[in-house]
Amino acid sequence: MRRARLRGPSSAAYGIVVLALAGCGSSTVGNEPTAPSRTVTVLAAASLSESFDRLRADFGDSHPGIGVEVSYGSSATLVQQVNEGAPAQVIALAGEAAAEPLDRSLVKKSGIFATNVLEIAVPPDNPGKVNDVNDLGRAGLKVVLCAETVPCGKAADATFKKARVVPSVVSREVDVKATLAKVKLGEADAAVVYHSDVVAADGAVTGVPIPDPLNTSLRYPIITLADDAATAEFAEYVLSPEGLSTVQSFGLGAP
């Protein structure tokens, strides 16, 4: 696999309520844990929760002097937080368009590390008998989407426009994990999420593919907001063959 590389700012577009904070890695001397000498704070899209939890752990094992803290949520909110001064060295977003509002003066380097596509998630027994995207317009079906302002919601709206379907929406949620939860809890017949979220659900939902001509694909950027060595090491690790392989093992596509 060709290794992706960080690149400096260009004229191309770069695209939460913070939901979870992962602890930083540590090293040990004998039996006594020692705190890492450097810490990298990462803000990542909700759809990256599982893959970045693994990346954080694996990076910590191979870089015992660097701790990594990761918070997850809606890409739109993450960008807003960074623009308002939230302390972060790295931001990883669901789609380049999500980075368009990011203050360009804050960007040090960026690179694409993954792609993702939409998929319909239904309960394992599929009570709504959803077999394709056209079924989501059926009256009485309970469909849940991401909010219109976040990448998964915008992508879903683009897909419905191409399919010429008006979905039977009962709610729009703050991010893709909250959207998927509605199906997991039996509160919806279907939700439009990312393929990686269906994979991460590990059988709790069933995926119904959306044909390529109707689907919407997103390219995920990782953007560094600081130029210190620890930040660069983590970003380069994500973009390394090992990091890309980890990301892809959770259902995301190659960059």
PDB file of N, CA, C and O in Angstrom, residues 2-51:
ATOM      1  N   ARG A   2       0.546   2.198  -0.833  1.00  0.00           N
ATOM      2  CA  ARG A   2       1.321   3.426  -0.867  1.00  0.00           C
ATOM      3  C   ARG A   2       1.035   4.238   0.377  1.00  0.00           C
ATOM      4  O   ARG A   2      -0.093   4.456   0.762  1.00  0.00           O
ATOM      5  N   ARG A   3       2.091   4.703   1.020  1.00  0.00           N
ATOM      6  CA  ARG A   3       1.956   5.478   2.254  1.00  0.00           C
ATOM      7  C   ARG A   3       1.497   6.885   1.967  1.00  0.00           C
ATOM      8  O   ARG A   3       2.037   7.568   1.095  1.00  0.00           O
ATOM      9  N   ALA A   4       0.470   7.299   2.689  1.00  0.00           N
ATOM     10  CA  ALA A   4       0.021   8.682   2.558  1.00  0.00           C
ATOM     11  C   ALA A   4       0.978   9.578   3.317  1.00  0.00           C
ATOM     12  O   ALA A   4       1.614   9.175   4.277  1.00  0.00           O
ATOM     13  N   ARG A   5       1.109  10.842   2.882  1.00  0.00           N
ATOM     14  CA  ARG A   5       2.023  11.757   3.547  1.00  0.00           C
ATOM     15  C   ARG A   5       1.281  13.025   3.963  1.00  0.00           C
ATOM     16  O   ARG A   5       0.345  13.454   3.303  1.00  0.00           O
ATOM     17  N   LEU A   6       1.746  13.573   5.075  1.00  0.00           N
ATOM     18  CA  LEU A   6       1.236  14.865   5.480  1.00  0.00           C
ATOM     19  C   LEU A   6       1.667  15.896   4.464  1.00  0.00           C
ATOM     20  O   LEU A   6       2.761  15.833   3.917  1.00  0.00           O
ATOM     21  N   ARG A   7       0.801  16.875   4.200  1.00  0.00           N
ATOM     22  CA  ARG A   7       1.167  17.950   3.307  1.00  0.00           C
ATOM     23  C   ARG A   7       0.820  19.270   3.961  1.00  0.00           C
ATOM     24  O   ARG A   7      -0.045  19.341   4.819  1.00  0.00           O
ATOM     25  N   GLY A   8       1.453  20.295   3.571  1.00  0.00           N
ATOM     26  CA  GLY A   8       1.194  21.617   4.108  1.00  0.00           C
ATOM     27  C   GLY A   8      -0.106  22.158   3.612  1.00  0.00           C
ATOM     28  O   GLY A   8      -0.735  21.610   2.713  1.00  0.00           O
ATOM     29  N   PRO A   9      -0.596  23.310   4.174  1.00  0.00           N
ATOM     30  CA  PRO A   9      -1.853  23.907   3.774  1.00  0.00           C
ATOM     31  C   PRO A   9      -1.847  24.230   2.288  1.00  0.00           C
ATOM     32  O   PRO A   9      -0.837  24.636   1.729  1.00  0.00           O
ATOM     33  N   SER A  10      -2.996  24.059   1.615  1.00  0.00           N
ATOM     34  CA  SER A  10      -3.167  24.427   0.223  1.00  0.00           C
ATOM     35  C   SER A  10      -4.520  25.059   0.051  1.00  0.00           C
ATOM     36  O   SER A  10      -5.290  25.205   1.008  1.00  0.00           O
ATOM     37  N   SER A  11      -4.876  25.399  -1.173  1.00  0.00           N
ATOM     38  CA  SER A  11      -6.171  26.030  -1.401  1.00  0.00           C
ATOM     39  C   SER A  11      -7.293  25.023  -1.424  1.00  0.00           C
ATOM     40  O   SER A  11      -8.460  25.392  -1.483  1.00  0.00           O
ATOM     41  N   ALA A  12      -6.993  23.730  -1.379  1.00  0.00           N
ATOM     42  CA  ALA A  12      -8.039  22.714  -1.374  1.00  0.00           C
ATOM     43  C   ALA A  12      -8.812  22.745  -0.060  1.00  0.00           C
ATOM     44  O   ALA A  12      -8.301  23.132   0.981  1.00  0.00           O
ATOM     45  N   ALA A  13     -10.049  22.300  -0.100  1.00  0.00           N
ATOM     46  CA  ALA A  13     -10.879  22.298   1.112  1.00  0.00           C
ATOM     47  C   ALA A  13     -10.406  21.235   2.077  1.00  0.00           C
ATOM     48  O   ALA A  13     -10.055  20.137   1.712  1.00  0.00           O
ATOM     49  N   TYR A  14     -10.373  21.620   3.351  1.00  0.00           N
ATOM     50  CA  TYR A  14     -10.084  20.638   4.390  1.00  0.00           C
ATOM     51  C   TYR A  14     -11.366  20.473   5.229  1.00  0.00           C
ATOM     52  O   TYR A  14     -12.026  21.416   5.563  1.00  0.00           O
ATOM     53  N   GLY A  15     -11.690  19.668   5.319  1.00  0.00           N
ATOM     54  CA  GLY A  15     -12.809  19.510   6.184  1.00  0.00           C
ATOM     55  C   GLY A  15     -12.257  18.699   7.172  1.00  0.00           C
ATOM     56  O   GLY A  15     -11.472  18.125   6.840  1.00  0.00           O
ATOM     57  N   ILE A  16     -18.056  19.214  18.950  1.00  0.00           N
ATOM     58  CA  ILE A  16     -18.950  18.207  19.013  1.00  0.00           C
ATOM     59  C   ILE A  16     -19.240  18.366  20.434  1.00  0.00           C
ATOM     60  O   ILE A  16     -18.464  18.823  21.223  1.00  0.00           O
ATOM     61  N   VAL A  17     -20.222  18.316  20.450  1.00  0.00           N
ATOM     62  CA  VAL A  17     -20.233  18.054  21.881  1.00  0.00           C
ATOM     63  C   VAL A  17     -19.220  16.948  22.121  1.00  0.00           C
ATOM     64  O   VAL A  17     -19.223  15.937  21.447  1.00  0.00           O
ATOM     65  N   VAL A  18     -18.266  17.108  23.047  1.00  0.00           N
ATOM     66  CA  VAL A  18     -17.256  16.076  23.283  1.00  0.00           C
ATOM     67  C   VAL A  18     -17.923  14.941  24.043  1.00  0.00           C
ATOM     68  O   VAL A  18     -18.460  15.119  25.122  1.00  0.00           O
ATOM     69  N   LEU A  19     -17.866  13.734  23.427  1.00  0.00           N
ATOM     70  CA  LEU A  19     -18.634  12.641  23.997  1.00  0.00           C
ATOM     71  C   LEU A  19     -17.805  11.691  24.857  1.00  0.00           C
ATOM     72  O   LEU A  19     -18.343  11.069  25.768  1.00  0.00           O
ATOM     73  N   ALA A  20     -16.500  11.545  24.507  1.00  0.00           N
ATOM     74  CA  ALA A  20     -15.715  10.570  25.263  1.00  0.00           C
ATOM     75  C   ALA A  20     -14.272  11.005  25.301  1.00  0.00           C
ATOM     76  O   ALA A  20     -13.770  11.571  24.353  1.00  0.00           O
ATOM     77  N   LEU A  21     -13.591  10.736  26.388  1.00  0.00           N
ATOM     78  CA  LEU A  21     -12.177  11.099  26.517  1.00  0.00           C
ATOM     79  C   LEU A  21     -11.402   9.856  26.903  1.00  0.00           C
ATOM     80  O   LEU A  21     -11.674   9.246  27.933  1.00  0.00           O
ATOM     81  N   ALA A  22     -10.499   9.460  26.003  1.00  0.00           N
ATOM     82  CA  ALA A  22      -9.702   8.271  26.282  1.00  0.00           C
ATOM     83  C   ALA A  22      -8.478   8.648  27.079  1.00  0.00           C
ATOM     84  O   ALA A  22      -7.897   9.708  26.883  1.00  0.00           O
ATOM     85  N   GLY A  23      -8.060   7.776  27.995  1.00  0.00           N
ATOM     86  CA  GLY A  23      -6.888   8.070  28.814  1.00  0.00           C
ATOM     87  C   GLY A  23      -5.617   8.001  28.003  1.00  0.00           C
ATOM     88  O   GLY A  23      -5.561   7.369  26.971  1.00  0.00           O
ATOM     89  N   CYS A  24      -4.584   8.661  28.476  1.00  0.00           N
ATOM     90  CA  CYS A  24      -3.323   8.666  27.751  1.00  0.00           C
ATOM     91  C   CYS A  24      -2.516   7.442  28.138  1.00  0.00           C
ATOM     92  O   CYS A  24      -2.698   6.847  29.183  1.00  0.00           O
ATOM     93  N   GLY A  25      -1.576   7.067  27.229  1.00  0.00           N
ATOM     94  CA  GLY A  25      -0.747   5.903  27.469  1.00  0.00           C
ATOM     95  C   GLY A  25       0.279   6.184  28.549  1.00  0.00           C
ATOM     96  O   GLY A  25       0.526   7.319  28.928  1.00  0.00           O
ATOM     97  N   SER A  26       0.910   5.155  29.050  1.00  0.00           N
ATOM     98  CA  SER A  26       1.943   5.324  30.069  1.00  0.00           C
ATOM     99  C   SER A  26       3.038   4.313  29.847  1.00  0.00           C
ATOM    100  O   SER A  26       2.858   3.300  29.186  1.00  0.00           O
ATOM    101  N   SER A  27       4.186   4.576  30.401  1.00  0.00           N
ATOM    102  CA  SER A  27       5.288   3.624  30.370  1.00  0.00           C
ATOM    103  C   SER A  27       5.532   3.155  31.789  1.00  0.00           C
ATOM    104  O   SER A  27       4.997   3.688  32.755  1.00  0.00           O
ATOM    105  N   THR A  28       6.364   2.118  31.928  1.00  0.00           N
ATOM    106  CA  THR A  28       6.641   1.601  33.261  1.00  0.00           C
ATOM    107  C   THR A  28       8.131   1.497  33.460  1.00  0.00           C
ATOM    108  O   THR A  28       8.898   1.223  32.539  1.00  0.00           O
ATOM    109  N   VAL A  29       8.555   1.720  34.690  1.00  0.00           N
ATOM    110  CA  VAL A  29       9.927   1.495  35.103  1.00  0.00           C
ATOM    111  C   VAL A  29       9.835   0.487  36.235  1.00  0.00           C
ATOM    112  O   VAL A  29       9.338   0.798  37.320  1.00  0.00           O
ATOM    113  N   GLY A  30      10.267  -0.751  35.951  1.00  0.00           N
ATOM    114  CA  GLY A  30      10.034  -1.814  36.920  1.00  0.00           C
ATOM    115  C   GLY A  30       8.535  -2.041  37.014  1.00  0.00           C
ATOM    116  O   GLY A  30       7.861  -2.243  36.025  1.00  0.00           O
ATOM    117  N   ASN A  31       7.994  -1.946  38.219  1.00  0.00           N
ATOM    118  CA  ASN A  31       6.558  -2.096  38.398  1.00  0.00           C
ATOM    119  C   ASN A  31       5.855  -0.761  38.618  1.00  0.00           C
ATOM    120  O   ASN A  31       4.662  -0.722  38.878  1.00  0.00           O
ATOM    121  N   GLU A  32       6.612   0.323  38.545  1.00  0.00           N
ATOM    122  CA  GLU A  32       6.034   1.628  38.824  1.00  0.00           C
ATOM    123  C   GLU A  32       5.689   2.361  37.532  1.00  0.00           C
ATOM    124  O   GLU A  32       6.541   2.557  36.674  1.00  0.00           O
ATOM    125  N   PRO A  33       4.395   2.732  37.296  1.00  0.00           N
ATOM    126  CA  PRO A  33       4.039   3.461  36.094  1.00  0.00           C
ATOM    127  C   PRO A  33       4.621   4.864  36.131  1.00  0.00           C
ATOM    128  O   PRO A  33       4.719   5.488  37.181  1.00  0.00           O
ATOM    129  N   THR A  34       5.050   5.336  34.974  1.00  0.00           N
ATOM    130  CA  THR A  34       5.534   6.705  34.869  1.00  0.00           C
ATOM    131  C   THR A  34       4.710   7.444  33.843  1.00  0.00           C
ATOM    132  O   THR A  34       4.341   6.887  32.809  1.00  0.00           O
ATOM    133  N   ALA A  35       4.410   8.693  34.108  1.00  0.00           N
ATOM    134  CA  ALA A  35       3.604   9.482  33.183  1.00  0.00           C
ATOM    135  C   ALA A  35       4.413   9.787  31.929  1.00  0.00           C
ATOM    136  O   ALA A  35       5.629   9.971  31.999  1.00  0.00           O
ATOM    137  N   PRO A  36       3.765   9.826  30.757  1.00  0.00           N
ATOM    138  CA  PRO A  36       4.481  10.191  29.542  1.00  0.00           C
ATOM    139  C   PRO A  36       4.994  11.620  29.642  1.00  0.00           C
ATOM    140  O   PRO A  36       4.388  12.473  30.281  1.00  0.00           O
ATOM    141  N   SER A  37       6.133  11.854  29.006  1.00  0.00           N
ATOM    142  CA  SER A  37       6.730  13.178  29.093  1.00  0.00           C
ATOM    143  C   SER A  37       6.039  14.190  28.193  1.00  0.00           C
ATOM    144  O   SER A  37       6.157  15.391  28.403  1.00  0.00           O
ATOM    145  N   ARG A  38       5.322  13.690  27.172  1.00  0.00           N
ATOM    146  CA  ARG A  38       4.615  14.564  26.246  1.00  0.00           C
ATOM    147  C   ARG A  38       3.227  14.000  25.997  1.00  0.00           C
ATOM    148  O   ARG A  38       3.021  12.786  25.983  1.00  0.00           O
ATOM    149  N   THR A  39       2.243  14.883  25.777  1.00  0.00           N
ATOM    150  CA  THR A  39       0.874  14.450  25.517  1.00  0.00           C
ATOM    151  C   THR A  39       0.333  15.147  24.283  1.00  0.00           C
ATOM    152  O   THR A  39       0.487  16.358  24.123  1.00  0.00           O
ATOM    153  N   VAL A  40      -0.301  14.368  23.403  1.00  0.00           N
ATOM    154  CA  VAL A  40      -0.932  14.895  22.203  1.00  0.00           C
ATOM    155  C   VAL A  40      -2.446  14.812  22.394  1.00  0.00           C
ATOM    156  O   VAL A  40      -2.982  13.732  22.674  1.00  0.00           O
ATOM    157  N   THR A  41      -3.135  15.938  22.286  1.00  0.00           N
ATOM    158  CA  THR A  41      -4.594  15.979  22.392  1.00  0.00           C
ATOM    159  C   THR A  41      -5.198  15.915  20.999  1.00  0.00           C
ATOM    160  O   THR A  41      -4.868  16.722  20.125  1.00  0.00           O
ATOM    161  N   VAL A  42      -6.079  14.925  20.794  1.00  0.00           N
ATOM    162  CA  VAL A  42      -6.668  14.668  19.483  1.00  0.00           C
ATOM    163  C   VAL A  42      -8.182  14.824  19.568  1.00  0.00           C
ATOM    164  O   VAL A  42      -8.816  14.298  20.496  1.00  0.00           O
ATOM    165  N   LEU A  43      -8.766  15.535  18.618  1.00  0.00           N
ATOM    166  CA  LEU A  43     -10.213  15.595  18.442  1.00  0.00           C
ATOM    167  C   LEU A  43     -10.543  14.800  17.191  1.00  0.00           C
ATOM    168  O   LEU A  43      -9.967  15.041  16.130  1.00  0.00           O
ATOM    169  N   ALA A  44     -11.471  13.830  17.307  1.00  0.00           N
ATOM    170  CA  ALA A  44     -11.745  12.945  16.174  1.00  0.00           C
ATOM    171  C   ALA A  44     -13.243  12.754  15.985  1.00  0.00           C
ATOM    172  O   ALA A  44     -14.018  12.730  16.948  1.00  0.00           O
ATOM    173  N   ALA A  45     -13.641  12.604  14.733  1.00  0.00           N
ATOM    174  CA  ALA A  45     -15.040  12.374  14.392  1.00  0.00           C
ATOM    175  C   ALA A  45     -15.566  11.129  15.101  1.00  0.00           C
ATOM    176  O   ALA A  45     -14.836  10.159  15.315  1.00  0.00           O
ATOM    177  N   ALA A  46     -16.850  11.161  15.435  1.00  0.00           N
ATOM    178  CA  ALA A  46     -17.454  10.047  16.167  1.00  0.00           C
ATOM    179  C   ALA A  46     -17.297   8.720  15.445  1.00  0.00           C
ATOM    180  O   ALA A  46     -17.141   7.677  16.077  1.00  0.00           O
ATOM    181  N   SER A  47     -17.309   8.745  14.122  1.00  0.00           N
ATOM    182  CA  SER A  47     -17.183   7.506  13.353  1.00  0.00           C
ATOM    183  C   SER A  47     -15.804   6.872  13.482  1.00  0.00           C
ATOM    184  O   SER A  47     -15.595   5.738  13.041  1.00  0.00           O
ATOM    185  N   LEU A  48     -14.861   7.591  14.093  1.00  0.00           N
ATOM    186  CA  LEU A  48     -13.507   7.076  14.275  1.00  0.00           C
ATOM    187  C   LEU A  48     -13.275   6.514  15.673  1.00  0.00           C
ATOM    188  O   LEU A  48     -12.142   6.145  16.013  1.00  0.00           O
ATOM    189  N   SER A  49     -14.313   6.418  16.495  1.00  0.00           N
ATOM    190  CA  SER A  49     -14.146   6.039  17.899  1.00  0.00           C
ATOM    191  C   SER A  49     -13.373   4.735  18.061  1.00  0.00           C
ATOM    192  O   SER A  49     -12.385   4.662  18.803  1.00  0.00           O
ATOM    193  N   GLU A  50     -13.807   3.692  17.382  1.00  0.00           N
ATOM    194  CA  GLU A  50     -13.185   2.385  17.564  1.00  0.00           C
ATOM    195  C   GLU A  50     -11.770   2.354  16.980  1.00  0.00           C
ATOM    196  O   GLU A  50     -10.835   1.857  17.606  1.00  0.00           O
ATOM    197  N   SER A  51     -11.604   2.894  15.795  1.00  0.00           N
ATOM    198  CA  SER A  51     -10.288   2.834  15.156  1.00  0.00           C
ATOM    199  C   SER A  51      -9.265   3.692  15.880  1.00  0.00           C
ATOM    200  O   SER A  51      -8.103   3.293  16.041  1.00  0.00           O
TER     201      SER A  51
END
